[in-house]
Amino acid sequence: MNAKEKAKAGIWLLKQAVLEFIGDHPNGVKPSEIRDELGLTCPDESGDFKDQVAWGIHNMLFVERLIEKRKIDNRNHFFLANQPATKN
Protein backbone atom coordinates (compact mmCIF):
# COMPACT_ATOMS: atom_id res chain seq x y z
CA MET A 1 0.00 0.00 0.00
CA ASN A 2 1.49 3.36 -0.99
CA ALA A 3 1.26 6.59 1.02
CA LYS A 4 -1.85 7.87 -0.78
CA GLU A 5 -3.69 4.58 -0.29
CA LYS A 6 -2.77 4.59 3.41
CA ALA A 7 -4.05 8.15 3.79
CA LYS A 8 -7.35 7.28 2.08
CA ALA A 9 -7.72 4.16 4.25
CA GLY A 10 -7.00 6.19 7.39
CA ILE A 11 -9.60 8.83 6.52
CA TRP A 12 -12.13 6.10 5.72
CA LEU A 13 -11.52 4.46 9.12
CA LEU A 14 -11.85 7.77 10.96
CA LYS A 15 -15.11 8.53 9.19
CA GLN A 16 -16.47 5.08 10.00
CA ALA A 17 -15.53 5.47 13.68
CA VAL A 18 -17.30 8.84 13.89
CA LEU A 19 -20.39 7.50 12.10
CA GLU A 20 -20.50 4.51 14.45
CA PHE A 21 -20.16 6.74 17.51
CA ILE A 22 -22.92 9.08 16.31
CA GLY A 23 -25.11 6.09 15.46
CA ASP A 24 -24.71 4.83 19.03
CA HIS A 25 -26.28 8.10 20.26
CA PRO A 26 -29.76 8.41 18.73
CA ASN A 27 -30.46 11.60 20.71
CA GLY A 28 -27.46 13.29 19.16
CA VAL A 29 -23.94 13.87 20.30
CA LYS A 30 -22.01 17.10 20.84
CA PRO A 31 -18.88 17.64 18.76
CA SER A 32 -16.80 17.80 21.95
CA GLU A 33 -18.06 14.35 22.97
CA ILE A 34 -16.92 12.90 19.64
CA ARG A 35 -13.56 14.61 19.95
CA ASP A 36 -12.96 13.51 23.53
CA GLU A 37 -14.27 9.94 23.28
CA LEU A 38 -12.46 9.14 20.04
CA GLY A 39 -9.30 11.10 20.87
CA LEU A 40 -9.57 13.32 17.80
CA THR A 41 -7.41 16.17 19.05
CA CYS A 42 -4.03 17.43 18.06
CA PRO A 43 -1.64 19.61 20.06
CA ASP A 44 -0.53 23.00 18.79
CA GLU A 45 2.91 24.56 19.34
CA SER A 46 2.03 25.60 22.89
CA GLY A 47 0.83 22.13 23.86
CA ASP A 48 -2.86 23.08 23.90
CA PHE A 49 -5.14 20.56 22.25
CA LYS A 50 -7.21 21.73 19.29
CA ASP A 51 -10.13 20.30 17.34
CA GLN A 52 -8.79 20.41 13.76
CA VAL A 53 -8.87 16.64 13.29
CA ALA A 54 -12.40 16.26 14.65
CA TRP A 55 -13.74 19.23 12.69
CA GLY A 56 -12.14 18.01 9.48
CA ILE A 57 -13.88 14.65 9.81
CA HIS A 58 -17.20 16.30 10.82
CA ASN A 59 -17.00 18.57 7.77
CA MET A 60 -16.37 15.70 5.38
CA LEU A 61 -19.33 13.74 6.76
CA PHE A 62 -21.55 16.84 6.69
CA VAL A 63 -20.63 17.69 3.08
CA GLU A 64 -21.22 14.05 2.11
CA ARG A 65 -24.65 14.38 3.80
CA LEU A 66 -23.96 11.43 6.11
CA ILE A 67 -24.54 13.49 9.26
CA GLU A 68 -26.63 16.50 10.10
CA LYS A 69 -26.32 19.21 12.70
CA ARG A 70 -29.21 20.25 14.97
CA LYS A 71 -29.36 22.79 17.78
CA ILE A 72 -30.42 21.39 21.14
CA ASP A 73 -30.36 23.74 24.13
CA ASN A 74 -28.53 26.23 21.89
CA ARG A 75 -25.66 23.78 21.27
CA ASN A 76 -24.79 21.85 18.13
CA HIS A 77 -25.44 18.13 18.15
CA PHE A 78 -24.70 15.68 15.35
CA PHE A 79 -27.06 12.97 14.14
CA LEU A 80 -26.84 10.43 11.39
CA ALA A 81 -28.55 11.94 8.36
CA ASN A 82 -32.29 11.33 8.25
CA GLN A 83 -32.30 9.83 11.75
CA PRO A 84 -35.13 11.17 13.92
CA ALA A 85 -34.31 11.98 17.53
CA THR A 86 -35.74 9.51 20.02
CA LYS A 87 -37.41 10.45 23.26
CA ASN A 88 -35.52 9.80 26.52
MMTF fields as JSON, N, C-alpha, C and O atoms, coordinates in Angstrom:
{
  "mmtfVersion": "1.0.0",
  "mmtfProducer": "UNKNOWN",
  "numBonds": 351,
  "numAtoms": 352,
  "numGroups": 88,
  "numChains": 1,
  "numModels": 1,
  "chainsPerModel": [1],
  "groupsPerChain": [88],
  "chainIdList": ["A"],
  "bondAtomList": [4, 2, 8, 6, 12, 10, 16, 14, 20, 18, 24, 22, 28, 26, 32, 30, 36, 34, 40, 38, 44, 42, 48, 46, 52, 50, 56, 54, 60, 58, 64, 62, 68, 66, 72, 70, 76, 74, 80, 78, 84, 82, 88, 86, 92, 90, 96, 94, 100, 98, 104, 102, 108, 106, 112, 110, 116, 114, 120, 118, 124, 122, 128, 126, 132, 130, 136, 134, 140, 138, 144, 142, 148, 146, 152, 150, 156, 154, 160, 158, 164, 162, 168, 166, 172, 170, 176, 174, 180, 178, 184, 182, 188, 186, 192, 190, 196, 194, 200, 198, 204, 202, 208, 206, 212, 210, 216, 214, 220, 218, 224, 222, 228, 226, 232, 230, 236, 234, 240, 238, 244, 242, 248, 246, 252, 250, 256, 254, 260, 258, 264, 262, 268, 266, 272, 270, 276, 274, 280, 278, 284, 282, 288, 286, 292, 290, 296, 294, 300, 298, 304, 302, 308, 306, 312, 310, 316, 314, 320, 318, 324, 322, 328, 326, 332, 330, 336, 334, 340, 338, 344, 342, 348, 346],
  "bondOrderList": [1, 1, 1, 1, 1, 1, 1, 1, 1, 1, 1, 1, 1, 1, 1, 1, 1, 1, 1, 1, 1, 1, 1, 1, 1, 1, 1, 1, 1, 1, 1, 1, 1, 1, 1, 1, 1, 1, 1, 1, 1, 1, 1, 1, 1, 1, 1, 1, 1, 1, 1, 1, 1, 1, 1, 1, 1, 1, 1, 1, 1, 1, 1, 1, 1, 1, 1, 1, 1, 1, 1, 1, 1, 1, 1, 1, 1, 1, 1, 1, 1, 1, 1, 1, 1, 1, 1],
  "groupList": [{"groupName": "MET", "atomNameList": ["N", "CA", "C", "O"], "elementList": ["N", "C", "C", "O"], "formalChargeList": [0, 0, 0, 0], "bondAtomList": [1, 0, 2, 1, 3, 2], "bondOrderList": [1, 1, 2], "singleLetterCode": "M", "chemCompType": "L-PEPTIDE LINKING"}, {"groupName": "ASN", "atomNameList": ["N", "CA", "C", "O"], "elementList": ["N", "C", "C", "O"], "formalChargeList": [0, 0, 0, 0], "bondAtomList": [1, 0, 2, 1, 3, 2], "bondOrderList": [1, 1, 2], "singleLetterCode": "N", "chemCompType": "L-PEPTIDE LINKING"}, {"groupName": "ALA", "atomNameList": ["N", "CA", "C", "O"], "elementList": ["N", "C", "C", "O"], "formalChargeList": [0, 0, 0, 0], "bondAtomList": [1, 0, 2, 1, 3, 2], "bondOrderList": [1, 1, 2], "singleLetterCode": "A", "chemCompType": "L-PEPTIDE LINKING"}, {"groupName": "LYS", "atomNameList": ["N", "CA", "C", "O"], "elementList": ["N", "C", "C", "O"], "formalChargeList": [0, 0, 0, 0], "bondAtomList": [1, 0, 2, 1, 3, 2], "bondOrderList": [1, 1, 2], "singleLetterCode": "K", "chemCompType": "L-PEPTIDE LINKING"}, {"groupName": "GLU", "atomNameList": ["N", "CA", "C", "O"], "elementList": ["N", "C", "C", "O"], "formalChargeList": [0, 0, 0, 0], "bondAtomList": [1, 0, 2, 1, 3, 2], "bondOrderList": [1, 1, 2], "singleLetterCode": "E", "chemCompType": "L-PEPTIDE LINKING"}, {"groupName": "GLY", "atomNameList": ["N", "CA", "C", "O"], "elementList": ["N", "C", "C", "O"], "formalChargeList": [0, 0, 0, 0], "bondAtomList": [1, 0, 2, 1, 3, 2], "bondOrderList": [1, 1, 2], "singleLetterCode": "G", "chemCompType": "PEPTIDE LINKING"}, {"groupName": "ILE", "atomNameList": ["N", "CA", "C", "O"], "elementList": ["N", "C", "C", "O"], "formalChargeList": [0, 0, 0, 0], "bondAtomList": [1, 0, 2, 1, 3, 2], "bondOrderList": [1, 1, 2], "singleLetterCode": "I", "chemCompType": "L-PEPTIDE LINKING"}, {"groupName": "TRP", "atomNameList": ["N", "CA", "C", "O"], "elementList": ["N", "C", "C", "O"], "formalChargeList": [0, 0, 0, 0], "bondAtomList": [1, 0, 2, 1, 3, 2], "bondOrderList": [1, 1, 2], "singleLetterCode": "W", "chemCompType": "L-PEPTIDE LINKING"}, {"groupName": "LEU", "atomNameList": ["N", "CA", "C", "O"], "elementList": ["N", "C", "C", "O"], "formalChargeList": [0, 0, 0, 0], "bondAtomList": [1, 0, 2, 1, 3, 2], "bondOrderList": [1, 1, 2], "singleLetterCode": "L", "chemCompType": "L-PEPTIDE LINKING"}, {"groupName": "GLN", "atomNameList": ["N", "CA", "C", "O"], "elementList": ["N", "C", "C", "O"], "formalChargeList": [0, 0, 0, 0], "bondAtomList": [1, 0, 2, 1, 3, 2], "bondOrderList": [1, 1, 2], "singleLetterCode": "Q", "chemCompType": "L-PEPTIDE LINKING"}, {"groupName": "VAL", "atomNameList": ["N", "CA", "C", "O"], "elementList": ["N", "C", "C", "O"], "formalChargeList": [0, 0, 0, 0], "bondAtomList": [1, 0, 2, 1, 3, 2], "bondOrderList": [1, 1, 2], "singleLetterCode": "V", "chemCompType": "L-PEPTIDE LINKING"}, {"groupName": "PHE", "atomNameList": ["N", "CA", "C", "O"], "elementList": ["N", "C", "C", "O"], "formalChargeList": [0, 0, 0, 0], "bondAtomList": [1, 0, 2, 1, 3, 2], "bondOrderList": [1, 1, 2], "singleLetterCode": "F", "chemCompType": "L-PEPTIDE LINKING"}, {"groupName": "ASP", "atomNameList": ["N", "CA", "C", "O"], "elementList": ["N", "C", "C", "O"], "formalChargeList": [0, 0, 0, 0], "bondAtomList": [1, 0, 2, 1, 3, 2], "bondOrderList": [1, 1, 2], "singleLetterCode": "D", "chemCompType": "L-PEPTIDE LINKING"}, {"groupName": "HIS", "atomNameList": ["N", "CA", "C", "O"], "elementList": ["N", "C", "C", "O"], "formalChargeList": [0, 0, 0, 0], "bondAtomList": [1, 0, 2, 1, 3, 2], "bondOrderList": [1, 1, 2], "singleLetterCode": "H", "chemCompType": "L-PEPTIDE LINKING"}, {"groupName": "PRO", "atomNameList": ["N", "CA", "C", "O"], "elementList": ["N", "C", "C", "O"], "formalChargeList": [0, 0, 0, 0], "bondAtomList": [1, 0, 2, 1, 3, 2], "bondOrderList": [1, 1, 2], "singleLetterCode": "P", "chemCompType": "L-PEPTIDE LINKING"}, {"groupName": "SER", "atomNameList": ["N", "CA", "C", "O"], "elementList": ["N", "C", "C", "O"], "formalChargeList": [0, 0, 0, 0], "bondAtomList": [1, 0, 2, 1, 3, 2], "bondOrderList": [1, 1, 2], "singleLetterCode": "S", "chemCompType": "L-PEPTIDE LINKING"}, {"groupName": "ARG", "atomNameList": ["N", "CA", "C", "O"], "elementList": ["N", "C", "C", "O"], "formalChargeList": [0, 0, 0, 0], "bondAtomList": [1, 0, 2, 1, 3, 2], "bondOrderList": [1, 1, 2], "singleLetterCode": "R", "chemCompType": "L-PEPTIDE LINKING"}, {"groupName": "THR", "atomNameList": ["N", "CA", "C", "O"], "elementList": ["N", "C", "C", "O"], "formalChargeList": [0, 0, 0, 0], "bondAtomList": [1, 0, 2, 1, 3, 2], "bondOrderList": [1, 1, 2], "singleLetterCode": "T", "chemCompType": "L-PEPTIDE LINKING"}, {"groupName": "CYS", "atomNameList": ["N", "CA", "C", "O"], "elementList": ["N", "C", "C", "O"], "formalChargeList": [0, 0, 0, 0], "bondAtomList": [1, 0, 2, 1, 3, 2], "bondOrderList": [1, 1, 2], "singleLetterCode": "C", "chemCompType": "L-PEPTIDE LINKING"}],
  "groupTypeList": [0, 1, 2, 3, 4, 3, 2, 3, 2, 5, 6, 7, 8, 8, 3, 9, 2, 10, 8, 4, 11, 6, 5, 12, 13, 14, 1, 5, 10, 3, 14, 15, 4, 6, 16, 12, 4, 8, 5, 8, 17, 18, 14, 12, 4, 15, 5, 12, 11, 3, 12, 9, 10, 2, 7, 5, 6, 13, 1, 0, 8, 11, 10, 4, 16, 8, 6, 4, 3, 16, 3, 6, 12, 1, 16, 1, 13, 11, 11, 8, 2, 1, 9, 14, 2, 17, 3, 1],
  "groupIdList": [1, 2, 3, 4, 5, 6, 7, 8, 9, 10, 11, 12, 13, 14, 15, 16, 17, 18, 19, 20, 21, 22, 23, 24, 25, 26, 27, 28, 29, 30, 31, 32, 33, 34, 35, 36, 37, 38, 39, 40, 41, 42, 43, 44, 45, 46, 47, 48, 49, 50, 51, 52, 53, 54, 55, 56, 57, 58, 59, 60, 61, 62, 63, 64, 65, 66, 67, 68, 69, 70, 71, 72, 73, 74, 75, 76, 77, 78, 79, 80, 81, 82, 83, 84, 85, 86, 87, 88],
  "secStructList": [7, 7, 2, 2, 2, 2, 2, 2, 2, 2, 2, 2, 2, 2, 2, 2, 2, 2, 2, 2, 2, 2, 2, 6, 7, 6, 6, 7, 5, 7, 2, 2, 2, 2, 2, 2, 2, 2, 6, 7, 7, 3, 3, 7, 6, 6, 1, 7, 3, 3, 7, 2, 2, 2, 2, 2, 2, 2, 2, 2, 2, 2, 2, 6, 6, 1, 3, 3, 3, 3, 3, 3, 6, 6, 3, 3, 3, 3, 3, 3, 6, 6, 7, 7, 7, 7, 7, 7],
  "xCoordList": [0.852, 0.0, 0.898, 1.786, 0.668, 1.492, 0.931, -0.108, 1.622, 1.255, -0.153, -0.904, -0.518, -1.848, -2.935, -3.963, -2.712, -3.688, -3.831, -4.935, -2.718, -2.765, -3.554, -4.352, -3.328, -4.054, -5.554, -6.359, -5.927, -7.349, -7.962, -9.089, -7.231, -7.721, -7.875, -8.845, -6.933, -7.003, -8.198, -8.905, -8.432, -9.597, -10.879, -11.808, -10.933, -12.131, -12.399, -13.541, -11.355, -11.519, -11.983, -12.843, -11.425, -11.846, -13.318, -14.072, -13.716, -15.109, -16.038, -17.095, -15.651, -16.471, -16.589, -17.663, -15.5, -15.527, -16.476, -17.247, -16.425, -17.304, -18.757, -19.631, -19.028, -20.394, -20.922, -22.077, -20.094, -20.505, -20.817, -21.823, -19.955, -20.155, -21.453, -22.235, -21.685, -22.919, -24.128, -25.145, -24.013, -25.106, -25.453, -26.592, -24.475, -24.711, -25.427, -25.771, -25.65, -26.281, -27.477, -27.365, -28.617, -29.763, -30.329, -31.064, -30.011, -30.464, -29.452, -29.565, -28.475, -27.463, -26.258, -26.309, -25.19, -23.938, -23.253, -23.219, -22.708, -22.009, -20.65, -20.035, -20.19, -18.877, -17.765, -16.857, -17.841, -16.803, -16.807, -15.758, -17.983, -18.057, -17.383, -16.69, -17.591, -16.923, -15.417, -14.67, -14.991, -13.558, -12.926, -11.891, -13.55, -12.958, -13.003, -12.01, -14.132, -14.274, -13.404, -12.885, -13.243, -12.46, -11.018, -10.23, -10.669, -9.297, -8.893, -7.742, -9.84, -9.565, -9.107, -9.751, -8.004, -7.412, -5.977, -5.378, -5.451, -4.03, -3.448, -4.099, -2.236, -1.643, -1.106, -0.649, -1.171, -0.528, 0.866, 1.334, 1.515, 2.906, 3.023, 4.051, 1.969, 2.026, 1.637, 1.707, 1.225, 0.826, -0.662, -1.145, -1.407, -2.862, -3.45, -2.929, -4.521, -5.145, -6.241, -7.053, -6.26, -7.207, -8.077, -7.816, -9.115, -10.13, -9.988, -10.929, -8.885, -8.791, -9.109, -9.799, -8.626, -8.866, -10.358, -10.942, -10.972, -12.398, -13.226, -14.115, -12.949, -13.744, -13.546, -14.486, -12.362, -12.141, -13.001, -13.602, -13.062, -13.882, -15.362, -16.108, -15.801, -17.198, -17.574, -18.63, -16.714, -17.001, -17.149, -18.074, -16.263, -16.367, -17.707, -18.391, -18.078, -19.329, -20.542, -21.542, -20.457, -21.552, -21.703, -22.816, -20.603, -20.629, -21.128, -21.833, -20.765, -21.221, -22.654, -23.2, -23.261, -24.649, -24.877, -25.952, -23.847, -23.963, -24.365, -24.894, -24.108, -24.537, -25.234, -25.069, -26.014, -26.63, -26.455, -26.263, -26.529, -26.321, -27.668, -28.396, -27.991, -29.208, -28.851, -27.966, -29.551, -29.365, -30.269, -31.476, -29.68, -30.42, -29.878, -28.676, -30.779, -30.36, -29.272, -28.314, -29.436, -28.531, -27.108, -26.164, -26.96, -25.656, -25.803, -26.831, -24.768, -24.787, -24.697, -23.931, -25.493, -25.444, -25.441, -26.082, -24.73, -24.703, -25.574, -25.657, -26.224, -27.058, -26.691, -26.191, -26.936, -26.841, -27.892, -28.975, -27.605, -28.547, -29.853, -29.867, -30.94, -32.295, -32.646, -33.523, -31.984, -32.296, -33.104, -32.591, -34.353, -35.127, -34.598, -34.101, -34.705, -34.308, -35.315, -36.506, -34.844, -35.737, -36.006, -35.229, -37.087, -37.406, -36.663, -36.471, -36.243, -35.523, -36.419, -35.983],
  "yCoordList": [-1.171, 0.0, 1.234, 1.359, 2.141, 3.356, 4.419, 4.212, 5.546, 6.586, 7.125, 7.341, 7.342, 7.871, 6.877, 7.267, 5.608, 4.578, 4.478, 4.287, 4.607, 4.585, 5.775, 5.631, 6.951, 8.152, 7.982, 8.3, 7.486, 7.276, 6.252, 6.431, 5.189, 4.164, 4.743, 4.441, 5.563, 6.186, 7.111, 7.077, 7.935, 8.829, 8.009, 8.335, 6.945, 6.098, 5.515, 5.506, 5.033, 4.458, 5.509, 5.227, 6.704, 7.772, 8.115, 8.273, 8.227, 8.534, 7.44, 7.733, 6.191, 5.076, 5.096, 4.829, 5.411, 5.47, 6.568, 6.36, 7.731, 8.839, 8.481, 8.73, 7.903, 7.497, 6.473, 6.552, 5.528, 4.507, 5.155, 4.834, 6.063, 6.74, 7.548, 7.488, 8.299, 9.081, 8.146, 8.419, 7.047, 6.087, 5.459, 5.052, 5.381, 4.831, 5.821, 5.484, 7.043, 8.103, 8.676, 9.74, 7.982, 8.414, 9.773, 10.374, 10.27, 11.596, 12.674, 13.806, 12.33, 13.292, 13.29, 12.819, 13.818, 13.874, 15.199, 15.639, 15.824, 17.098, 16.842, 15.797, 17.797, 17.638, 17.364, 16.577, 18.011, 17.798, 16.368, 15.837, 15.74, 14.346, 13.418, 12.474, 13.694, 12.897, 13.06, 12.083, 14.3, 14.609, 13.909, 13.255, 14.049, 13.505, 11.984, 11.348, 11.398, 9.941, 9.216, 8.136, 9.803, 9.14, 9.638, 9.152, 10.598, 11.096, 11.864, 11.794, 12.6, 13.322, 14.746, 15.709, 14.866, 16.167, 16.161, 15.108, 17.336, 17.43, 18.632, 19.673, 18.5, 19.612, 20.679, 20.373, 21.936, 23.001, 23.24, 22.478, 24.293, 24.556, 24.774, 24.459, 25.314, 25.603, 24.407, 24.474, 23.31, 22.127, 22.05, 21.054, 23.11, 23.079, 22.144, 22.039, 21.477, 20.559, 21.276, 21.992, 21.082, 21.731, 20.688, 19.488, 21.169, 20.304, 20.103, 19.606, 20.455, 20.41, 19.031, 18.934, 17.992, 16.636, 16.327, 15.891, 16.548, 16.261, 17.089, 16.551, 18.384, 19.231, 18.862, 18.953, 18.455, 18.013, 16.813, 16.763, 15.849, 14.651, 15.028, 14.58, 15.856, 16.295, 16.971, 16.691, 17.854, 18.573, 17.621, 17.768, 16.657, 15.695, 14.965, 14.837, 14.49, 13.743, 14.633, 14.178, 15.894, 16.839, 17.139, 17.124, 17.407, 17.687, 16.469, 16.611, 15.285, 14.049, 13.701, 12.691, 14.541, 14.376, 13.065, 12.469, 12.634, 11.432, 11.77, 10.925, 13.021, 13.489, 14.83, 15.512, 15.186, 16.504, 17.12, 16.43, 18.438, 19.206, 19.794, 20.352, 19.662, 20.252, 20.966, 20.536, 22.057, 22.786, 22.187, 22.045, 21.843, 21.389, 22.194, 22.194, 22.879, 23.742, 24.716, 24.981, 25.237, 26.234, 25.708, 26.492, 24.383, 23.78, 22.834, 22.176, 22.769, 21.854, 20.405, 20.063, 19.572, 18.126, 17.495, 18.003, 16.404, 15.682, 14.44, 13.773, 14.152, 12.97, 12.322, 12.991, 11.027, 10.426, 11.084, 11.412, 11.279, 11.936, 11.161, 9.931, 11.902, 11.334, 10.44, 9.584, 10.62, 9.832, 10.712, 11.72, 10.348, 11.167, 11.007, 9.943, 12.059, 11.977, 11.108, 11.135, 10.344, 9.506, 10.214, 11.073, 9.865, 10.447, 9.69, 8.477, 10.421, 9.8, 8.876, 8.269],
  "zCoordList": [0.0, 0.0, 0.0, 0.843, -0.942, -0.992, -0.038, 0.59, 0.062, 1.025, 0.774, 1.725, -0.474, -0.779, -0.38, 0.174, -0.658, -0.289, 1.235, 1.747, 1.95, 3.41, 3.945, 4.871, 3.359, 3.789, 3.555, 4.429, 2.386, 2.082, 3.033, 3.495, 3.324, 4.246, 5.654, 6.348, 6.069, 7.388, 7.517, 8.525, 6.509, 6.516, 6.551, 7.291, 5.752, 5.718, 7.111, 7.568, 7.78, 9.116, 10.127, 10.962, 10.059, 10.958, 10.746, 11.706, 9.492, 9.187, 9.699, 10.258, 9.513, 9.996, 11.515, 12.055, 12.208, 13.676, 14.148, 15.085, 13.509, 13.891, 13.596, 14.426, 12.433, 12.104, 13.102, 13.522, 13.477, 14.454, 15.799, 16.431, 16.229, 17.508, 17.489, 18.439, 16.42, 16.311, 16.282, 16.919, 15.542, 15.463, 16.805, 17.028, 17.694, 19.033, 19.953, 21.086, 19.463, 20.264, 19.497, 18.887, 19.523, 18.727, 19.123, 18.341, 20.308, 20.714, 20.383, 20.854, 19.582, 19.162, 20.07, 21.207, 19.553, 20.303, 19.985, 18.836, 21.027, 20.845, 20.184, 20.401, 19.382, 18.759, 19.775, 19.509, 20.932, 21.951, 22.473, 22.835, 22.513, 22.968, 21.96, 22.34, 20.682, 19.642, 19.767, 19.797, 19.839, 19.948, 21.142, 21.012, 22.299, 23.527, 23.567, 23.919, 23.214, 23.282, 22.265, 22.547, 21.089, 20.044, 19.983, 19.171, 20.831, 20.871, 19.627, 19.195, 19.045, 17.802, 18.078, 17.662, 18.775, 19.049, 18.559, 18.339, 18.398, 18.057, 18.799, 18.893, 19.324, 20.061, 19.103, 18.001, 19.549, 18.795, 19.375, 20.221, 18.917, 19.337, 20.841, 21.439, 21.452, 22.89, 23.752, 24.979, 23.11, 23.856, 24.125, 24.663, 23.75, 23.896, 22.847, 21.737, 23.199, 22.252, 21.49, 22.075, 20.19, 19.293, 18.608, 18.687, 17.934, 17.337, 15.831, 15.212, 15.216, 13.764, 13.183, 12.168, 13.801, 13.286, 13.347, 12.355, 14.494, 14.654, 13.676, 13.016, 13.573, 12.687, 11.231, 10.441, 10.863, 9.484, 9.137, 8.063, 10.039, 9.808, 9.805, 8.935, 10.781, 10.819, 9.503, 8.935, 9.025, 7.774, 6.599, 5.801, 6.479, 5.38, 5.435, 4.419, 6.614, 6.761, 6.508, 5.952, 6.911, 6.686, 5.195, 4.67, 4.521, 3.076, 2.298, 1.299, 2.754, 2.113, 2.51, 2.065, 3.348, 3.801, 4.566, 4.497, 5.291, 6.114, 7.542, 8.264, 7.947, 9.26, 9.084, 8.073, 10.095, 10.1, 11.476, 12.477, 11.49, 12.705, 13.129, 12.308, 14.415, 14.966, 16.266, 17.005, 16.526, 17.779, 18.849, 18.651, 19.966, 21.14, 22.314, 22.58, 23.015, 24.128, 23.672, 24.399, 22.468, 21.886, 21.647, 21.548, 21.555, 21.265, 20.096, 19.941, 19.273, 18.134, 18.595, 19.497, 17.956, 18.146, 16.762, 15.842, 16.615, 15.354, 15.436, 16.468, 14.308, 14.141, 12.82, 11.917, 12.7, 11.394, 10.52, 11.005, 9.271, 8.361, 8.317, 8.268, 8.337, 8.249, 9.425, 9.306, 10.551, 11.751, 12.706, 13.192, 12.979, 13.917, 15.336, 15.704, 16.122, 17.527, 18.256, 17.946, 19.215, 20.017, 21.325, 21.741, 21.969, 23.26, 24.348, 24.255, 25.389, 26.516, 27.291, 28.269]
}
